[in-house]
Every structure is written in structure tokens, then in C-alpha cells.
Amino acid sequence: MGRELSVVGGGVVGLACALAATDAGWSVTVYDAGPSTRAADVAGGMLGCLGEGHPGEDRLLDVSSQSASLWPDFLARLGDPAVRTATDSVLIGASSTDLAYLDDQVAFVRDRLPAAALTRSTASELRRAEPALGRGLVGGYLAEGEGAVDNRLLIEALTEALREGGAQIVEAVVDDPTALPGEHVLIAAGLGSAALAAVAGAPVPVHGEKGEILRLRRTRWSVPPPSHVIRGRRHGRPVYLVPRADGVVVGATQYEAQGPDDRAPQAVGVADLLTDAIAVMPGLSSYELVEVAAGIRPCSADGLPVVQRIDDRVLVATGHGRNGIALAPWTASRAMGLLA
Ligand SMILES: Cc1cc2nc3c(=O)[nH]c(=O)nc-3n(C[C@H](O)[C@H](O)[C@H](O)COP(=O)(O)OP(=O)(O)OC[C@H]3O[C@@H](n4cnc5c(N)ncnc54)[C@H](O)[C@@H]3O)c2cc1C
């Protein structure tokens, strides 16, 4: 008899763990409440490590860099080249203060990862690499090997790979994870994980950080989307443009969610994102604004993903905050280590 695993949550974390278990010969069933609260459906899809390094987040940078090294095999396993939408990033500051902030970030990353492929560049050097960049930006860095995926294609590809591998995906809201069948149960329900872990007997604090995000589509009259992920900093605010086949995803604001249902985009967040995105890439002004959304990132108390045992039978993988997509392969590998 093969070993049986129940996974609660069909977001990027649950699906990535489920696929690793299926590949290791487990018989897997994923129970998922559906996409309406799924952060992975809203996300930008940046595989951030170098561009996400912030002083004080040493351990997160280590984990992110380990996960970055697992992405090539993870993508190869999924087999759909359309999932990856960019391979490199540019980090750009709109003013000397914004650039000084980036310099501090990069100094921190280089201190922990001396081989990091980050090259300080003038604005014109960056514009040669990425002609879409606007004038009036002061300079930044080229981050080679730091790309992005299409989050929705990623979920589709994971679902497809699981079905092909014989896993079951069941649409259901789980109230009591301990009542599910199987030798082990993995709670990977994003923001919902805290309540489920409490039912399973262990508090796992997870709080929500909300973010607005926009989807813009190229028209016949507009310039092509960028080929790099563009991470800009303008007036002290971060803004990023993540390439898609037909346009860009513009993200993202970040602030404490008022509750699990606080998913309506706020006007001020949308206004800031549009203003900053068009300053960074003026050609976006003729793109169509096709989607305005907000999602809630499931965050742990210390900013690190929580991937641990609750007891002999139940495990939890949650709290990935702003990096759940980037950290999916690391999480799957760690969960498999715990199951083994
Ligand atoms: C605006 C925004 C931009 C982001 N950009 C990026 C980015 O560029 N790069 C990056 O790496 N990360 C990004 N993130 C973060 C990333 O989306 C999350 O960290 C990641 O989606 C968390 O994955 P998860 O599987 O834990 O949770 P989710 O994706 O939220 O999935 C949880 C799943 O569990 C299900 N569920 C919940 N409760 C139950 C229950 N009781 N029973 C059954 N099923 C249940 C839900 O229906 C859902 O499908 C972004 C997030 C936001 C909001």
C-alpha cells in the first residue's frame, strides 16, 4: 500500500507540496475551497530573492536564495514554457533618495550572497537593457537570473501535473483537518491555516496583509510589454511591473488587512500604482486597464514561512507573506523532508 496524504488548500503552497508528494509516490488528495480567497490568483508572480532582500531579513534571504536555486527544476517538472514570463529584473530608483535605498538593499544582499548577480547601472545603461523605462529615473541595478512566472498559468500547470500524476483535487471547505483520511494531513490553506491549525490543537498565528494589484493589457497602438521585471522605487514607494504575454501586472500596495473579507481595492492604492507605473514606463498610459484586484497575503509573526509539524500526523505550511510563489519549491522540499 502507498502512503496517503491529505492536503488542505489548493493555492501555490498546497499544490507544490502535493506535487512533490505525488512524485515521491504518495497517494494525494487536495481539498480546496476555491479561488475566491486565493492569494496566488492575485499575485504578481515575481521570483524575488535579490530584489526582495531587506536589511534585517537575513534568514528570509537565505530561504529565498535556496528556493531560487530550486526553480529551474521546478519549472522543468511543470514542462510549460509559458509559465515563466521573465528571466531578469531591473531595480530602478526615481530619485537619488530612492537609489540610496536600493544601494542599502543591495549592500545587505551582497553581504549575505557575495556572488549575487547585481550590477550597478546608470539609467541609460538600464534603458539599453529595457527600452520601456521612462526618462527622469536616476539609476539602479540589473539583477540577472531573477525573473517571474505567470501566477495563474502556474496554478493551472500544477493542477494539470497533479491530475496527470494521479492526485485527486476535491472542491470542499474543510472545518476539521484531523477528520481527513490518510497517514498524514498537511494544512496549507494560506490565511485559513490559523483556524485549521487551532482545530488540530496548535496555534499558528497568521495575519493578513492586503495588497492592491492591477492588470494592464497592451493595445495595437502601445509599445510592447517590458522583457524584464521592473522593480521601481518612487517617492519612497515600491512599484513593480511584471511582464505577461499580453501586458503587465502592476503591483502592489501592502498594509494590514481589516479582516479576512477586506478584499475590495481602495482608490488611493490604485491611484498610486497607476501614477508610479506610468512614471517608470510611460508607454503604459495607452494600455487597457483590464483588472483591479486586492488580495491578502498570509503572513507569519516573524516574516518567515512556517513549515512544521503540529503533531505526529498533522503538518502545516503557511505564512509565506509577500513571497509564497517564490518560496513554493523550497516549501515543497521542506515539507517532503518532514514527511520523510
Ligand atoms: C497583491 C499580491 C501580490 C503578490 N505578489 C507576489 C509575488 O510577486 N511573488 C510571490 O512570491 N508572492 C506574491 N504574493 C504572495 C503570494 O500570493 C502568497 O504568499 C501565496 O499565494 C500564499 O500561498 P498559499 O498557498 O499559502 O495561500 P493561497 O494562495 O491564499 O491559497 C490558499 C488556498 O487554501 C484554500 N483554503 C483556505 N481555507 C480553506 C479551508 N478551510 N478548506 C479548504 N480550502 C481552504 C483557499 O481556497 C486557497 O485556494 C502576492 C500576494 C498579493 C496579495
Tab-separated table of C-alpha atoms and ligand atoms in Angstrom:
chain	number	residue	atom	x	y	z
A	1	MET	CA	0.000	0.000	0.000
A	2	GLY	CA	1.287	3.501	-0.887
A	3	ARG	CA	1.349	6.230	1.741
A	4	GLU	CA	-1.648	8.546	1.776
A	5	LEU	CA	-1.562	12.340	2.264
A	6	SER	CA	-4.443	14.810	2.535
A	7	VAL	CA	-3.603	18.440	1.722
A	8	VAL	CA	-5.913	21.273	2.793
A	9	GLY	CA	-5.526	24.200	0.402
A	10	GLY	CA	-5.056	24.351	-3.345
A	11	GLY	CA	-3.038	27.557	-3.513
A	12	VAL	CA	0.536	27.584	-4.734
A	13	VAL	CA	1.891	26.177	-1.469
A	14	GLY	CA	-0.585	23.300	-1.173
A	15	LEU	CA	-0.278	22.350	-4.857
A	16	ALA	CA	3.545	22.489	-4.865
A	17	CYS	CA	3.712	20.265	-1.761
A	18	ALA	CA	1.086	17.929	-3.220
A	19	LEU	CA	3.085	17.561	-6.445
A	20	ALA	CA	6.316	16.790	-4.585
A	21	ALA	CA	4.469	14.128	-2.572
A	22	THR	CA	2.832	12.653	-5.691
A	23	ASP	CA	6.238	12.469	-7.385
A	24	ALA	CA	7.596	10.694	-4.292
A	25	GLY	CA	4.911	8.024	-4.636
A	26	TRP	CA	2.346	9.255	-2.128
A	27	SER	CA	-1.352	8.931	-2.856
A	28	VAL	CA	-2.507	12.562	-2.540
A	29	THR	CA	-5.879	14.279	-2.213
A	30	VAL	CA	-6.070	18.104	-2.194
A	31	TYR	CA	-9.144	19.689	-0.558
A	32	ASP	CA	-9.621	23.266	-1.709
A	33	ALA	CA	-12.318	25.852	-1.006
A	34	GLY	CA	-11.849	27.512	-4.409
A	35	PRO	CA	-10.151	30.560	-5.873
A	36	SER	CA	-12.162	33.417	-4.332
A	37	THR	CA	-9.783	33.920	-1.383
A	38	ARG	CA	-6.622	32.527	-3.007
A	39	ALA	CA	-3.697	34.969	-2.783
A	40	ALA	CA	-1.828	33.075	-5.506
A	41	ASP	CA	-4.518	34.030	-8.053
A	42	VAL	CA	-3.974	37.743	-7.410
A	43	ALA	CA	-0.164	37.796	-7.081
A	44	GLY	CA	2.401	39.353	-9.404
A	45	GLY	CA	4.473	36.167	-9.714
A	46	MET	CA	7.939	37.648	-9.115
A	47	LEU	CA	10.517	35.076	-8.062
A	48	GLY	CA	12.054	37.635	-5.758
A	49	CYS	CA	15.260	36.995	-3.872
A	50	LEU	CA	17.888	39.640	-4.730
A	51	GLY	CA	15.284	42.362	-5.269
A	52	GLU	CA	13.423	41.322	-2.111
A	53	GLY	CA	16.399	41.451	0.259
A	54	HIS	CA	15.768	43.926	3.068
A	55	PRO	CA	18.208	44.646	5.908
A	56	GLY	CA	17.162	42.658	8.978
A	57	GLU	CA	15.572	39.839	6.947
A	58	ASP	CA	18.695	37.667	6.926
A	59	ARG	CA	17.026	34.303	7.341
A	60	LEU	CA	14.343	35.121	4.740
A	61	LEU	CA	17.086	35.983	2.248
A	62	ASP	CA	18.767	32.624	2.891
A	63	VAL	CA	15.493	30.756	2.362
A	64	SER	CA	14.687	32.817	-0.760
A	65	SER	CA	18.073	32.094	-2.254
A	66	GLN	CA	17.684	28.367	-1.572
A	67	SER	CA	14.269	28.459	-3.242
A	68	ALA	CA	15.641	30.410	-6.238
A	69	SER	CA	18.109	27.589	-6.849
A	70	LEU	CA	15.217	25.073	-6.962
A	71	TRP	CA	13.120	26.993	-9.528
A	72	PRO	CA	14.794	25.707	-12.727
A	73	ASP	CA	13.976	22.065	-11.836
A	74	PHE	CA	10.525	23.043	-10.598
A	75	LEU	CA	9.728	24.743	-13.917
A	76	ALA	CA	11.201	21.837	-15.875
A	77	ARG	CA	8.922	19.470	-13.941
A	78	LEU	CA	5.882	21.553	-14.943
A	79	GLY	CA	7.004	21.458	-18.553
A	80	ASP	CA	5.062	24.511	-19.789
A	81	PRO	CA	7.494	27.200	-21.010
A	82	ALA	CA	4.714	29.823	-20.965
A	83	VAL	CA	4.663	29.757	-17.144
A	84	ARG	CA	7.906	31.754	-16.970
A	85	THR	CA	7.425	35.327	-18.203
A	86	ALA	CA	10.814	36.906	-17.433
A	87	THR	CA	14.319	35.750	-16.546
A	88	ASP	CA	15.927	39.001	-15.314
A	89	SER	CA	14.956	42.119	-13.375
A	90	VAL	CA	15.932	45.756	-13.260
A	91	LEU	CA	15.785	47.652	-9.975
A	92	ILE	CA	15.371	51.349	-10.578
A	93	GLY	CA	15.233	54.452	-8.376
A	94	ALA	CA	13.299	57.543	-9.455
A	95	SER	CA	15.363	59.932	-7.304
A	96	SER	CA	18.729	59.921	-5.548
A	97	THR	CA	16.937	59.102	-2.271
A	98	ASP	CA	15.188	56.141	-3.884
A	99	LEU	CA	18.503	54.990	-5.353
A	100	ALA	CA	20.235	55.315	-1.968
A	101	TYR	CA	17.551	52.991	-0.541
A	102	LEU	CA	18.315	50.462	-3.297
A	103	ASP	CA	22.063	50.795	-2.566
A	104	ASP	CA	21.416	49.823	1.085
A	105	GLN	CA	19.271	46.897	-0.005
A	106	VAL	CA	21.927	45.647	-2.417
A	107	ALA	CA	24.733	46.097	0.142
A	108	PHE	CA	22.761	43.876	2.520
A	109	VAL	CA	22.185	41.224	-0.177
A	110	ARG	CA	25.845	41.240	-1.291
A	111	ASP	CA	26.963	40.843	2.290
A	112	ARG	CA	24.968	37.583	2.604
A	113	LEU	CA	25.260	36.439	-1.024
A	114	PRO	CA	28.641	37.655	-2.362
A	115	ALA	CA	28.063	36.013	-5.767
A	116	ALA	CA	24.722	37.811	-6.295
A	117	ALA	CA	24.406	38.867	-9.955
A	118	LEU	CA	23.604	42.529	-9.271
A	119	THR	CA	25.234	45.180	-11.454
A	120	ARG	CA	25.032	48.892	-10.551
A	121	SER	CA	23.936	50.714	-13.716
A	122	THR	CA	23.101	54.218	-14.842
A	123	ALA	CA	19.609	54.982	-16.058
A	124	SER	CA	20.804	54.978	-19.678
A	125	GLU	CA	22.520	51.611	-19.232
A	126	LEU	CA	19.299	50.205	-17.799
A	127	ARG	CA	17.324	51.793	-20.644
A	128	ARG	CA	19.562	49.985	-23.139
A	129	ALA	CA	18.598	46.700	-21.457
A	130	GLU	CA	14.956	47.737	-21.070
A	131	PRO	CA	13.927	50.421	-23.579
A	132	ALA	CA	10.489	50.752	-21.971
A	133	LEU	CA	11.944	52.653	-18.982
A	134	GLY	CA	10.998	56.305	-18.698
A	135	ARG	CA	13.306	59.328	-18.602
A	136	GLY	CA	13.887	61.054	-15.281
A	137	LEU	CA	14.891	57.877	-13.415
A	138	VAL	CA	18.308	58.166	-11.826
A	139	GLY	CA	19.757	54.646	-11.957
A	140	GLY	CA	19.686	51.247	-10.347
A	141	TYR	CA	20.766	47.651	-10.815
A	142	LEU	CA	20.448	44.808	-13.261
A	143	ALA	CA	19.544	41.598	-11.414
A	144	GLU	CA	20.360	38.667	-13.661
A	145	GLY	CA	18.557	35.379	-13.213
A	146	GLU	CA	15.768	36.923	-11.138
A	147	GLY	CA	12.595	36.550	-13.188
A	148	ALA	CA	8.893	35.942	-12.839
A	149	VAL	CA	6.123	33.495	-13.615
A	150	ASP	CA	2.518	33.932	-14.667
A	151	ASN	CA	0.822	33.079	-11.366
A	152	ARG	CA	-2.399	31.841	-12.968
A	153	LEU	CA	-0.614	29.655	-15.540
A	154	LEU	CA	1.479	28.311	-12.666
A	155	ILE	CA	-1.640	27.209	-10.744
A	156	GLU	CA	-3.028	25.639	-13.941
A	157	ALA	CA	0.244	23.822	-14.663
A	158	LEU	CA	0.471	22.496	-11.078
A	159	THR	CA	-3.149	21.324	-11.218
A	160	GLU	CA	-2.542	19.596	-14.557
A	161	ALA	CA	0.660	17.913	-13.327
A	162	LEU	CA	-1.153	16.680	-10.211
A	163	ARG	CA	-4.047	15.250	-12.218
A	164	GLU	CA	-1.605	13.525	-14.594
A	165	GLY	CA	0.247	12.157	-11.566
A	166	GLY	CA	-2.969	10.599	-10.233
A	167	ALA	CA	-3.703	13.044	-7.383
A	168	GLN	CA	-7.302	13.945	-6.558
A	169	ILE	CA	-8.393	17.580	-6.249
A	170	VAL	CA	-11.670	17.968	-4.401
A	171	GLU	CA	-13.570	21.256	-4.048
A	172	ALA	CA	-14.538	21.396	-0.371
A	173	VAL	CA	-14.294	23.644	2.662
A	174	VAL	CA	-12.535	21.733	5.421
A	175	ASP	CA	-13.547	22.523	9.021
A	176	ASP	CA	-11.601	19.813	10.823
A	177	PRO	CA	-8.348	18.694	9.195
A	178	THR	CA	-7.930	15.852	11.685
A	179	ALA	CA	-11.077	14.222	10.258
A	180	LEU	CA	-9.482	13.819	6.807
A	181	PRO	CA	-8.233	10.417	5.689
A	182	GLY	CA	-4.590	9.484	5.269
A	183	GLU	CA	-1.442	8.755	7.180
A	184	HIS	CA	-0.627	12.485	7.187
A	185	VAL	CA	-2.510	15.757	6.737
A	186	LEU	CA	-0.846	18.954	5.502
A	187	ILE	CA	-2.580	22.251	6.294
A	188	ALA	CA	-1.588	24.675	3.501
A	189	ALA	CA	-4.639	26.898	3.456
A	190	GLY	CA	-2.948	30.312	3.407
A	191	LEU	CA	-4.795	32.743	5.658
A	192	GLY	CA	-7.226	29.943	6.616
A	193	SER	CA	-4.382	27.898	8.127
A	194	ALA	CA	-4.523	29.597	11.541
A	195	ALA	CA	-8.096	28.459	12.239
A	196	LEU	CA	-7.405	24.942	10.921
A	197	ALA	CA	-4.211	24.573	12.972
A	198	ALA	CA	-6.140	25.674	16.071
A	199	VAL	CA	-8.720	22.913	15.433
A	200	ALA	CA	-5.798	20.486	15.076
A	201	GLY	CA	-4.578	21.583	18.511
A	202	ALA	CA	-1.729	24.025	17.832
A	203	PRO	CA	-1.873	27.805	17.457
A	204	VAL	CA	-0.087	29.028	14.336
A	205	PRO	CA	-0.524	32.811	14.226
A	206	VAL	CA	-1.080	34.087	10.686
A	207	HIS	CA	-2.177	37.651	9.949
A	208	GLY	CA	-3.257	39.178	6.654
A	209	GLU	CA	-1.509	41.950	4.723
A	210	LYS	CA	-3.636	43.343	1.965
A	211	GLY	CA	-2.383	44.476	-1.430
A	212	GLU	CA	-3.900	46.112	-4.491
A	213	ILE	CA	-2.687	44.941	-7.905
A	214	LEU	CA	-3.565	45.892	-11.493
A	215	ARG	CA	-3.523	44.087	-14.808
A	216	LEU	CA	-2.867	46.142	-17.940
A	217	ARG	CA	-3.160	44.845	-21.498
A	218	ARG	CA	-1.227	46.078	-24.482
A	219	THR	CA	-3.285	47.543	-27.326
A	220	ARG	CA	-2.474	47.669	-31.033
A	221	TRP	CA	-1.154	51.202	-30.545
A	222	SER	CA	1.002	50.675	-27.482
A	223	VAL	CA	4.661	49.785	-27.033
A	224	PRO	CA	5.405	46.121	-26.210
A	225	PRO	CA	5.479	44.978	-22.578
A	226	PRO	CA	8.888	45.027	-20.870
A	227	SER	CA	11.027	41.898	-21.112
A	228	HIS	CA	12.409	42.330	-17.565
A	229	VAL	CA	10.627	42.505	-14.260
A	230	ILE	CA	10.884	46.208	-13.422
A	231	ARG	CA	11.097	46.960	-9.718
A	232	GLY	CA	10.867	50.683	-9.247
A	233	ARG	CA	11.076	52.901	-6.210
A	234	ARG	CA	9.452	56.318	-6.495
A	235	HIS	CA	8.878	58.871	-3.704
A	236	GLY	CA	9.798	56.086	-1.268
A	237	ARG	CA	7.055	53.798	-2.621
A	238	PRO	CA	7.779	50.475	-4.293
A	239	VAL	CA	6.102	49.671	-7.593
A	240	TYR	CA	6.757	46.704	-9.856
A	241	LEU	CA	5.840	45.777	-13.412
A	242	VAL	CA	5.766	42.056	-14.121
A	243	PRO	CA	5.669	41.015	-17.798
A	244	ARG	CA	2.844	38.903	-19.159
A	245	ALA	CA	2.413	37.641	-22.706
A	246	ASP	CA	-0.217	40.327	-23.383
A	247	GLY	CA	0.759	43.108	-20.980
A	248	VAL	CA	1.933	43.694	-17.424
A	249	VAL	CA	0.879	43.164	-13.849
A	250	VAL	CA	1.427	46.286	-11.746
A	251	GLY	CA	1.820	45.793	-8.027
A	252	ALA	CA	1.468	46.147	-5.210
A	253	THR	CA	0.458	48.040	-2.115
A	254	GLN	CA	0.934	46.435	1.309
A	255	TYR	CA	-0.907	47.257	4.515
A	256	GLU	CA	-2.653	45.435	7.364
A	257	ALA	CA	-5.952	43.841	6.276
A	258	GLN	CA	-9.007	44.779	8.380
A	259	GLY	CA	-10.165	41.137	8.320
A	260	PRO	CA	-10.343	38.076	6.039
A	261	ASP	CA	-13.038	39.702	3.869
A	262	ASP	CA	-11.191	43.003	3.336
A	263	ARG	CA	-10.592	42.347	-0.362
A	264	ALA	CA	-12.033	45.432	-2.064
A	265	PRO	CA	-9.378	47.576	-3.766
A	266	GLN	CA	-9.012	51.078	-2.306
A	267	ALA	CA	-8.954	54.072	-4.665
A	268	VAL	CA	-5.776	55.542	-3.200
A	269	GLY	CA	-3.780	52.331	-3.729
A	270	VAL	CA	-4.935	52.070	-7.335
A	271	ALA	CA	-4.137	55.749	-7.981
A	272	ASP	CA	-0.594	55.449	-6.538
A	273	LEU	CA	0.137	52.291	-8.509
A	274	LEU	CA	-1.009	53.784	-11.810
A	275	THR	CA	0.887	57.051	-11.266
A	276	ASP	CA	4.123	55.306	-10.294
A	277	ALA	CA	3.860	52.638	-13.017
A	278	ILE	CA	3.352	55.233	-15.765
A	279	ALA	CA	6.281	57.297	-14.438
A	280	VAL	CA	8.504	54.198	-14.601
A	281	MET	CA	7.184	53.065	-18.009
A	282	PRO	CA	5.366	55.936	-19.774
A	283	GLY	CA	4.199	53.660	-22.613
A	284	LEU	CA	1.739	52.068	-20.173
A	285	SER	CA	-0.515	55.108	-20.449
A	286	SER	CA	-2.076	53.678	-23.620
A	287	TYR	CA	-2.532	50.156	-22.220
A	288	GLU	CA	-6.048	48.971	-21.261
A	289	LEU	CA	-6.712	48.668	-17.535
A	290	VAL	CA	-8.354	45.229	-17.551
A	291	GLU	CA	-8.324	44.239	-13.884
A	292	VAL	CA	-8.138	45.913	-10.492
A	293	ALA	CA	-7.924	43.480	-7.604
A	294	ALA	CA	-6.838	43.160	-3.999
A	295	GLY	CA	-5.617	40.072	-2.190
A	296	ILE	CA	-4.469	39.202	1.309
A	297	ARG	CA	-1.000	37.807	1.927
A	298	PRO	CA	-0.866	35.195	4.697
A	299	CYS	CA	1.948	36.447	6.964
A	300	SER	CA	3.694	34.860	9.930
A	301	ALA	CA	4.731	36.837	13.006
A	302	ASP	CA	8.457	36.866	12.105
A	303	GLY	CA	8.089	37.083	8.310
A	304	LEU	CA	9.426	33.574	7.760
A	305	PRO	CA	7.347	30.767	6.270
A	306	VAL	CA	6.023	28.324	8.852
A	307	VAL	CA	6.657	24.761	7.647
A	308	GLN	CA	6.479	22.444	10.621
A	309	ARG	CA	4.834	19.500	12.311
A	310	ILE	CA	1.865	20.094	14.594
A	311	ASP	CA	1.957	16.515	15.838
A	312	ASP	CA	2.828	13.042	14.535
A	313	ARG	CA	0.120	13.214	11.883
A	314	VAL	CA	-0.568	16.852	11.012
A	315	LEU	CA	1.828	19.349	9.389
A	316	VAL	CA	1.382	22.988	8.432
A	317	ALA	CA	2.897	25.123	5.645
A	318	THR	CA	1.804	28.743	5.690
A	319	GLY	CA	2.808	32.340	6.490
A	320	HIS	CA	4.646	32.993	3.211
A	321	GLY	CA	3.689	36.660	3.144
A	322	ARG	CA	4.820	38.513	0.038
A	323	ASN	CA	6.910	35.565	-1.253
A	324	GLY	CA	4.675	32.494	-1.405
A	325	ILE	CA	5.191	31.885	-5.107
A	326	ALA	CA	8.947	32.422	-4.952
A	327	LEU	CA	9.195	30.111	-1.921
A	328	ALA	CA	6.973	27.307	-3.260
A	329	PRO	CA	9.776	24.890	-4.304
A	330	TRP	CA	11.650	25.411	-1.011
A	331	THR	CA	8.435	24.795	0.930
A	332	ALA	CA	7.658	21.610	-1.013
A	333	SER	CA	11.168	20.326	-0.401
A	334	ARG	CA	10.979	21.121	3.321
A	335	ALA	CA	7.532	19.555	3.673
A	336	MET	CA	8.834	16.391	1.998
A	337	GLY	CA	11.724	16.364	4.463
A	338	LEU	CA	9.231	16.476	7.341
A	339	LEU	CA	7.091	13.725	5.781
A	340	ALA	CA	10.117	11.530	5.225
B	1	LIG	C1	-1.140	41.674	-4.258
B	1	LIG	C2	-0.232	40.489	-4.021
B	1	LIG	C3	0.915	40.354	-4.777
B	1	LIG	C4	1.773	39.275	-4.559
B	1	LIG	N1	2.877	39.121	-5.356
B	1	LIG	C5	3.708	38.077	-5.144
B	1	LIG	C6	4.855	37.889	-5.958
B	1	LIG	O1	5.099	38.656	-6.898
B	1	LIG	N2	5.677	36.831	-5.696
B	1	LIG	C7	5.427	35.962	-4.676
B	1	LIG	O2	6.224	35.054	-4.463
B	1	LIG	N3	4.333	36.094	-3.904
B	1	LIG	C8	3.481	37.135	-4.106
B	1	LIG	N4	2.386	37.302	-3.317
B	1	LIG	C9	2.200	36.412	-2.167
B	1	LIG	C10	1.623	35.069	-2.572
B	1	LIG	O3	0.467	35.269	-3.363
B	1	LIG	C11	1.242	34.292	-1.297
B	1	LIG	O4	2.342	34.238	-0.411
B	1	LIG	C12	0.869	32.855	-1.679
B	1	LIG	O5	-0.197	32.875	-2.607
B	1	LIG	C13	0.480	32.054	-0.461
B	1	LIG	O6	0.146	30.773	-0.942
B	1	LIG	P1	-0.780	29.798	-0.104
B	1	LIG	O7	-0.964	28.581	-0.951
B	1	LIG	O8	-0.228	29.660	1.261
B	1	LIG	O9	-2.158	30.592	0.069
B	1	LIG	P2	-3.266	30.936	-1.000
B	1	LIG	O10	-2.671	31.202	-2.334
B	1	LIG	O11	-4.092	32.003	-0.398
B	1	LIG	O12	-4.121	29.595	-1.122
B	1	LIG	C14	-4.827	29.079	-0.017
B	1	LIG	C15	-5.864	28.111	-0.534
B	1	LIG	O13	-6.446	27.450	0.593
B	1	LIG	C16	-7.837	27.372	0.416
B	1	LIG	N5	-8.485	27.278	1.723
B	1	LIG	C17	-8.468	28.191	2.735
B	1	LIG	N6	-9.174	27.736	3.786
B	1	LIG	C18	-9.639	26.505	3.437
B	1	LIG	C19	-10.439	25.523	4.095
B	1	LIG	N7	-10.891	25.685	5.340
B	1	LIG	N8	-10.729	24.370	3.417
B	1	LIG	C20	-10.286	24.161	2.159
B	1	LIG	N9	-9.511	25.066	1.499
B	1	LIG	C21	-9.197	26.209	2.129
B	1	LIG	C22	-8.210	28.643	-0.348
B	1	LIG	O14	-9.435	28.474	-1.051
B	1	LIG	C23	-6.999	28.802	-1.279
B	1	LIG	O15	-7.235	28.159	-2.524
B	1	LIG	C24	1.471	38.336	-3.538
B	1	LIG	C25	0.295	38.456	-2.813
B	1	LIG	C26	-0.563	39.528	-3.042
B	1	LIG	C27	-1.823	39.634	-2.266
